[in-house]
mmCIF file of C-alpha atoms in Angstrom:
data_model
loop_
_atom_site.group_PDB
_atom_site.id
_atom_site.type_symbol
_atom_site.label_atom_id
_atom_site.label_comp_id
_atom_site.label_asym_id
_atom_site.label_seq_id
_atom_site.Cartn_x
_atom_site.Cartn_y
_atom_site.Cartn_z
ATOM 1 C CA UNK A 6 10.172 2.694 54.425
ATOM 2 C CA UNK A 7 13.552 1.830 52.851
ATOM 3 C CA UNK A 8 13.507 -0.872 50.222
ATOM 4 C CA UNK A 9 15.357 -4.152 50.176
ATOM 5 C CA UNK A 10 19.082 -3.482 50.050
ATOM 6 C CA UNK A 11 21.794 -5.850 48.753
ATOM 7 C CA UNK A 12 25.574 -5.621 49.199
ATOM 8 C CA UNK A 13 27.843 -5.594 47.340
ATOM 9 C CA UNK A 14 26.268 -4.508 44.151
ATOM 10 C CA UNK A 15 29.084 -5.805 41.921
ATOM 11 C CA UNK A 16 31.609 -8.538 42.635
ATOM 12 C CA UNK A 17 34.365 -10.069 40.651
ATOM 13 C CA UNK A 18 35.849 -13.344 41.777
ATOM 14 C CA UNK A 19 38.020 -16.154 40.208
ATOM 15 C CA UNK A 20 37.152 -19.775 39.955
ATOM 16 C CA UNK A 21 37.614 -21.740 43.162
ATOM 17 C CA UNK A 22 37.063 -18.778 45.440
ATOM 18 C CA UNK A 23 34.067 -18.331 47.709
ATOM 19 C CA UNK A 24 31.724 -15.392 48.038
ATOM 20 C CA UNK A 25 29.211 -14.054 50.508
ATOM 21 C CA UNK A 26 26.291 -11.842 49.463
ATOM 22 C CA UNK A 27 24.160 -9.884 51.918
ATOM 23 C CA UNK A 28 20.508 -8.912 51.864
ATOM 24 C CA UNK A 29 18.668 -6.528 54.292
ATOM 25 C CA UNK A 30 14.867 -6.873 53.919
ATOM 26 C CA UNK A 31 12.277 -4.064 54.301
ATOM 27 C CA UNK A 32 11.860 -3.226 57.912
ATOM 28 C CA UNK A 33 9.306 -5.610 59.513
ATOM 29 C CA UNK A 34 9.633 -8.281 56.815
ATOM 30 C CA UNK A 35 10.455 -11.712 58.080
ATOM 31 C CA UNK A 36 10.675 -13.659 54.899
ATOM 32 C CA UNK A 37 13.575 -13.514 52.609
ATOM 33 C CA UNK A 38 14.071 -15.363 49.309
ATOM 34 C CA UNK A 39 17.035 -15.566 46.951
ATOM 35 C CA UNK A 40 16.961 -15.972 43.189
ATOM 36 C CA UNK A 41 19.619 -16.422 40.531
ATOM 37 C CA UNK A 42 19.133 -14.774 37.157
ATOM 38 C CA UNK A 43 21.140 -15.781 34.040
ATOM 39 C CA UNK A 44 20.558 -15.259 30.364
ATOM 40 C CA UNK A 45 20.342 -19.014 29.746
ATOM 41 C CA UNK A 46 18.305 -20.285 32.649
ATOM 42 C CA UNK A 47 16.271 -17.218 33.525
ATOM 43 C CA UNK A 48 15.150 -16.641 37.044
ATOM 44 C CA UNK A 49 15.634 -19.552 39.346
ATOM 45 C CA UNK A 50 14.710 -19.968 43.050
ATOM 46 C CA UNK A 51 17.611 -20.567 45.429
ATOM 47 C CA UNK A 52 16.150 -20.607 48.927
ATOM 48 C CA UNK A 53 13.583 -19.009 51.229
ATOM 49 C CA UNK A 54 14.084 -18.117 54.966
ATOM 50 C CA UNK A 55 11.389 -17.195 57.470
ATOM 51 C CA UNK A 56 12.301 -16.296 61.046
ATOM 52 C CA UNK A 57 15.796 -17.811 60.715
ATOM 53 C CA UNK A 58 14.548 -21.154 59.337
ATOM 54 C CA UNK A 59 15.126 -22.358 55.806
ATOM 55 C CA UNK A 60 11.714 -23.322 54.558
ATOM 56 C CA UNK A 61 12.365 -24.159 50.945
ATOM 57 C CA UNK A 62 15.391 -24.784 48.816
ATOM 58 C CA UNK A 63 15.805 -24.867 45.049
ATOM 59 C CA UNK A 64 17.599 -27.349 42.914
ATOM 60 C CA UNK A 65 21.176 -26.051 43.354
ATOM 61 C CA UNK A 66 24.293 -27.901 44.488
ATOM 62 C CA UNK A 67 25.410 -27.906 48.067
ATOM 63 C CA UNK A 68 27.955 -25.159 47.215
ATOM 64 C CA UNK A 69 25.156 -22.706 47.533
ATOM 65 C CA UNK A 70 24.115 -22.083 51.145
ATOM 66 C CA UNK A 71 22.406 -19.392 53.129
ATOM 67 C CA UNK A 72 21.270 -18.208 56.498
ATOM 68 C CA UNK A 73 19.041 -15.652 58.114
ATOM 69 C CA UNK A 74 19.772 -13.744 61.285
ATOM 70 C CA UNK A 75 17.542 -12.719 64.097
ATOM 71 C CA UNK A 76 17.169 -9.232 62.601
ATOM 72 C CA UNK A 77 15.878 -10.943 59.368
ATOM 73 C CA UNK A 78 19.003 -9.980 57.423
ATOM 74 C CA UNK A 79 20.116 -12.823 55.163
ATOM 75 C CA UNK A 80 23.374 -13.986 53.549
ATOM 76 C CA UNK A 81 24.037 -16.377 50.870
ATOM 77 C CA UNK A 82 27.323 -18.089 50.332
ATOM 78 C CA UNK A 83 28.800 -19.801 47.305
ATOM 79 C CA UNK A 84 31.885 -21.887 47.757
ATOM 80 C CA UNK A 85 34.330 -23.161 45.165
ATOM 81 C CA UNK A 86 33.012 -20.706 42.497
ATOM 82 C CA UNK A 87 32.555 -22.010 38.932
ATOM 83 C CA UNK A 88 32.275 -19.878 35.717
ATOM 84 C CA UNK A 89 28.608 -20.802 35.461
ATOM 85 C CA UNK A 90 27.916 -19.139 38.770
ATOM 86 C CA UNK A 91 28.211 -15.730 37.070
ATOM 87 C CA UNK A 92 24.753 -14.205 37.472
ATOM 88 C CA UNK A 93 22.600 -11.583 38.926
ATOM 89 C CA UNK A 94 21.582 -12.669 42.436
ATOM 90 C CA UNK A 95 18.348 -11.144 43.630
ATOM 91 C CA UNK A 96 16.996 -11.068 47.112
ATOM 92 C CA UNK A 97 13.249 -10.504 47.818
ATOM 93 C CA UNK A 98 11.414 -9.932 51.123
ATOM 94 C CA UNK A 99 7.851 -10.117 52.236
ATOM 95 C CA UNK A 100 6.122 -9.423 55.518
ATOM 96 C CA UNK A 101 4.284 -12.762 55.919
ATOM 97 C CA UNK A 102 3.799 -16.014 54.117
ATOM 98 C CA UNK A 103 1.239 -14.910 51.605
ATOM 99 C CA UNK A 104 2.467 -11.399 51.065
ATOM 100 C CA UNK A 105 3.921 -10.024 47.868
ATOM 101 C CA UNK A 106 7.717 -10.311 47.491
ATOM 102 C CA UNK A 107 9.637 -7.131 46.977
ATOM 103 C CA UNK A 108 12.962 -7.295 45.364
ATOM 104 C CA UNK A 109 16.358 -5.580 45.928
ATOM 105 C CA UNK A 110 18.548 -4.218 43.214
ATOM 106 C CA UNK A 111 20.687 -7.402 42.942
ATOM 107 C CA UNK A 112 24.292 -8.360 43.144
ATOM 108 C CA UNK A 113 26.052 -8.848 39.911
ATOM 109 C CA UNK A 114 28.600 -11.580 40.348
ATOM 110 C CA UNK A 115 31.266 -12.277 37.686
ATOM 111 C CA UNK A 116 33.439 -15.271 37.941
ATOM 112 C CA UNK A 117 36.678 -15.252 35.910
ATOM 113 C CA UNK B 1019 5.631 -28.690 39.611
ATOM 114 C CA UNK B 1020 4.208 -25.433 38.326
ATOM 115 C CA UNK B 1021 5.329 -23.947 35.085
ATOM 116 C CA UNK B 1022 4.930 -20.505 33.537
ATOM 117 C CA UNK B 1023 5.158 -19.780 29.854
ATOM 118 C CA UNK B 1024 5.513 -16.450 28.094
ATOM 119 C CA UNK B 1025 5.328 -17.155 24.355
ATOM 120 C CA UNK B 1026 6.376 -13.676 23.246
ATOM 121 C CA UNK B 1027 10.042 -13.098 23.664
ATOM 122 C CA UNK B 1028 9.728 -9.558 22.319
ATOM 123 C CA UNK B 1029 6.951 -7.050 21.762
ATOM 124 C CA UNK B 1030 6.876 -3.384 20.536
ATOM 125 C CA UNK B 1031 4.254 -0.744 20.671
ATOM 126 C CA UNK B 1032 3.858 2.882 19.761
ATOM 127 C CA UNK B 1033 3.839 5.366 22.542
ATOM 128 C CA UNK B 1034 0.240 6.052 23.732
ATOM 129 C CA UNK B 1035 -0.978 2.800 22.290
ATOM 130 C CA UNK B 1036 -2.206 -0.318 24.078
ATOM 131 C CA UNK B 1037 -0.260 -3.637 24.253
ATOM 132 C CA UNK B 1038 -1.112 -6.976 25.722
ATOM 133 C CA UNK B 1039 1.512 -9.392 27.065
ATOM 134 C CA UNK B 1040 0.503 -13.113 27.268
ATOM 135 C CA UNK B 1041 1.238 -15.595 29.996
ATOM 136 C CA UNK B 1042 -0.021 -19.179 30.598
ATOM 137 C CA UNK B 1043 0.714 -21.375 33.542
ATOM 138 C CA UNK B 1044 0.213 -24.943 34.685
ATOM 139 C CA UNK B 1045 -0.782 -25.977 38.137
ATOM 140 C CA UNK B 1046 -2.931 -28.517 39.952
ATOM 141 C CA UNK B 1047 -3.534 -26.138 42.821
ATOM 142 C CA UNK B 1048 -6.739 -24.220 43.246
ATOM 143 C CA UNK B 1049 -5.490 -21.282 45.290
ATOM 144 C CA UNK B 1050 -2.376 -19.284 44.304
ATOM 145 C CA UNK B 1051 -1.102 -15.851 43.436
ATOM 146 C CA UNK B 1052 -0.003 -14.539 40.010
ATOM 147 C CA UNK B 1053 2.156 -11.520 39.421
ATOM 148 C CA UNK B 1054 3.565 -9.366 36.774
ATOM 149 C CA UNK B 1055 7.018 -7.884 37.446
ATOM 150 C CA UNK B 1056 8.907 -5.439 35.332
ATOM 151 C CA UNK B 1057 12.712 -5.249 35.070
ATOM 152 C CA UNK B 1058 14.073 -2.105 33.369
ATOM 153 C CA UNK B 1059 17.679 -1.796 32.269
ATOM 154 C CA UNK B 1060 18.704 -0.996 35.956
ATOM 155 C CA UNK B 1061 17.766 -4.735 36.616
ATOM 156 C CA UNK B 1062 15.677 -3.739 39.579
ATOM 157 C CA UNK B 1063 12.635 -6.118 39.693
ATOM 158 C CA UNK B 1064 9.435 -3.961 40.226
ATOM 159 C CA UNK B 1065 6.036 -5.265 41.013
ATOM 160 C CA UNK B 1066 3.448 -4.217 38.477
ATOM 161 C CA UNK B 1067 0.298 -6.103 39.541
ATOM 162 C CA UNK B 1068 -0.901 -9.019 41.638
ATOM 163 C CA UNK B 1069 -3.885 -11.345 41.160
ATOM 164 C CA UNK B 1070 -5.244 -13.662 43.769
ATOM 165 C CA UNK B 1071 -6.678 -16.852 42.093
ATOM 166 C CA UNK B 1072 -9.767 -16.855 44.344
ATOM 167 C CA UNK B 1073 -10.858 -13.460 43.132
ATOM 168 C CA UNK B 1074 -12.897 -13.384 39.972
ATOM 169 C CA UNK B 1075 -12.458 -9.677 39.425
ATOM 170 C CA UNK B 1076 -9.386 -8.812 37.291
ATOM 171 C CA UNK B 1077 -6.762 -6.725 39.026
ATOM 172 C CA UNK B 1078 -6.120 -3.158 37.875
ATOM 173 C CA UNK B 1079 -3.403 -0.648 38.745
ATOM 174 C CA UNK B 1080 -3.654 2.606 36.923
ATOM 175 C CA UNK B 1081 -2.717 1.970 33.291
ATOM 176 C CA UNK B 1082 -2.100 -1.737 33.968
ATOM 177 C CA UNK B 1083 -4.678 -4.368 34.061
ATOM 178 C CA UNK B 1084 -4.927 -8.140 33.766
ATOM 179 C CA UNK B 1085 -7.178 -10.604 32.028
ATOM 180 C CA UNK B 1086 -7.227 -13.600 34.364
ATOM 181 C CA UNK B 1087 -8.841 -16.725 32.976
ATOM 182 C CA UNK B 1088 -8.548 -19.365 35.686
ATOM 183 C CA UNK B 1089 -10.012 -22.329 33.734
ATOM 184 C CA UNK B 1090 -7.838 -21.613 30.782
ATOM 185 C CA UNK B 1091 -4.793 -20.920 33.077
ATOM 186 C CA UNK B 1092 -4.180 -17.704 31.335
ATOM 187 C CA UNK B 1093 -2.968 -14.381 32.743
ATOM 188 C CA UNK B 1094 -2.345 -11.597 30.303
ATOM 189 C CA UNK B 1095 -1.188 -8.017 31.092
ATOM 190 C CA UNK B 1096 -2.666 -5.025 29.287
ATOM 191 C CA UNK B 1097 -0.763 -1.749 29.318
ATOM 192 C CA UNK B 1098 -2.836 1.244 28.235
ATOM 193 C CA UNK B 1099 -1.437 4.536 26.995
ATOM 194 C CA UNK B 1100 2.074 3.129 26.829
ATOM 195 C CA UNK B 1101 4.847 5.388 27.962
ATOM 196 C CA UNK B 1102 8.578 5.405 27.220
ATOM 197 C CA UNK B 1103 9.184 4.406 30.847
ATOM 198 C CA UNK B 1104 7.266 1.224 30.351
ATOM 199 C CA UNK B 1105 10.140 -0.151 28.255
ATOM 200 C CA UNK B 1106 11.484 -3.177 30.195
ATOM 201 C CA UNK B 1107 11.481 -6.912 30.524
ATOM 202 C CA UNK B 1108 8.174 -8.157 31.853
ATOM 203 C CA UNK B 1109 8.035 -11.336 33.875
ATOM 204 C CA UNK B 1110 4.918 -13.347 34.738
ATOM 205 C CA UNK B 1111 5.262 -15.237 37.937
ATOM 206 C CA UNK B 1112 3.266 -17.847 39.937
ATOM 207 C CA UNK B 1113 3.344 -18.276 43.648
ATOM 208 C CA UNK B 1114 1.973 -21.316 45.463
ATOM 209 C CA UNK B 1115 0.338 -20.740 48.839
ATOM 210 C CA UNK B 1116 1.509 -24.017 50.301
ATOM 211 C CA UNK B 1117 3.798 -23.408 53.261
ATOM 212 C CA UNK B 1118 7.358 -24.451 52.345
ATOM 213 C CA UNK B 1119 6.610 -24.152 48.608
ATOM 214 C CA UNK B 1120 5.916 -20.331 48.292
ATOM 215 C CA UNK B 1121 8.688 -19.605 45.863
ATOM 216 C CA UNK B 1122 8.056 -17.511 42.781
ATOM 217 C CA UNK B 1123 8.101 -19.475 39.489
ATOM 218 C CA UNK B 1124 8.982 -17.131 36.655
ATOM 219 C CA UNK B 1125 8.263 -17.224 32.902
ATOM 220 C CA UNK B 1126 11.117 -16.519 30.521
ATOM 221 C CA UNK B 1127 10.047 -12.899 30.096
ATOM 222 C CA UNK B 1128 8.882 -10.507 27.306
ATOM 223 C CA UNK B 1129 11.020 -7.634 26.222
ATOM 224 C CA UNK B 1130 8.776 -4.609 25.653
ATOM 225 C CA UNK B 1131 9.964 -1.814 23.401
ATOM 226 C CA UNK B 1132 8.131 1.536 23.233
ATOM 227 C CA UNK B 1133 8.520 3.352 19.932
ATOM 228 C CA UNK B 1134 8.241 7.246 20.211
#
């Protein structure tokens, strides 16, 4: 099976812009989670989707949003970008609730 | 809220030797999963090993094994016969089994260097 894919892999934006990141889970996986990784804060949970429903949300401002489509693909959106949003954004998928999460290669976002 | 602590920011080991990475966690739950993930310079997060809290037997995957001490809330990773390809950041992670709270909570990571 193909692994989790994320597009784009690299992105450069300027402050105030918005960005959309995409994640395609492993075939058959219905749960998708997003994490932000920065040198200062480490790995932090953003949100989790299961069958198109957001089941859990981390402690991030409302500028961060996401959704999941019927084919389990997920997108996350960040509006009004700030310098501090520069990070590696990781997507992970799992088949069911209690299954192991498998990660994609990440999207490196740089905000100038 | 659960927390995960990795007290060793950096570790190094000679190739072919054994190294142990430490992890402690805090939770009031009785059933949960624990993981070790590795993140090489490519930044791809790769699963190393998983431990279910209800299992008393320590998990093993080839050269990788854990020492799971539930009462002490300790979960260390032992890498035997270290190889150059083992060089990476290693993250310990906790996962609740409560629906709606199944996010991974990560430690700060341990950078492992393998000396040839």
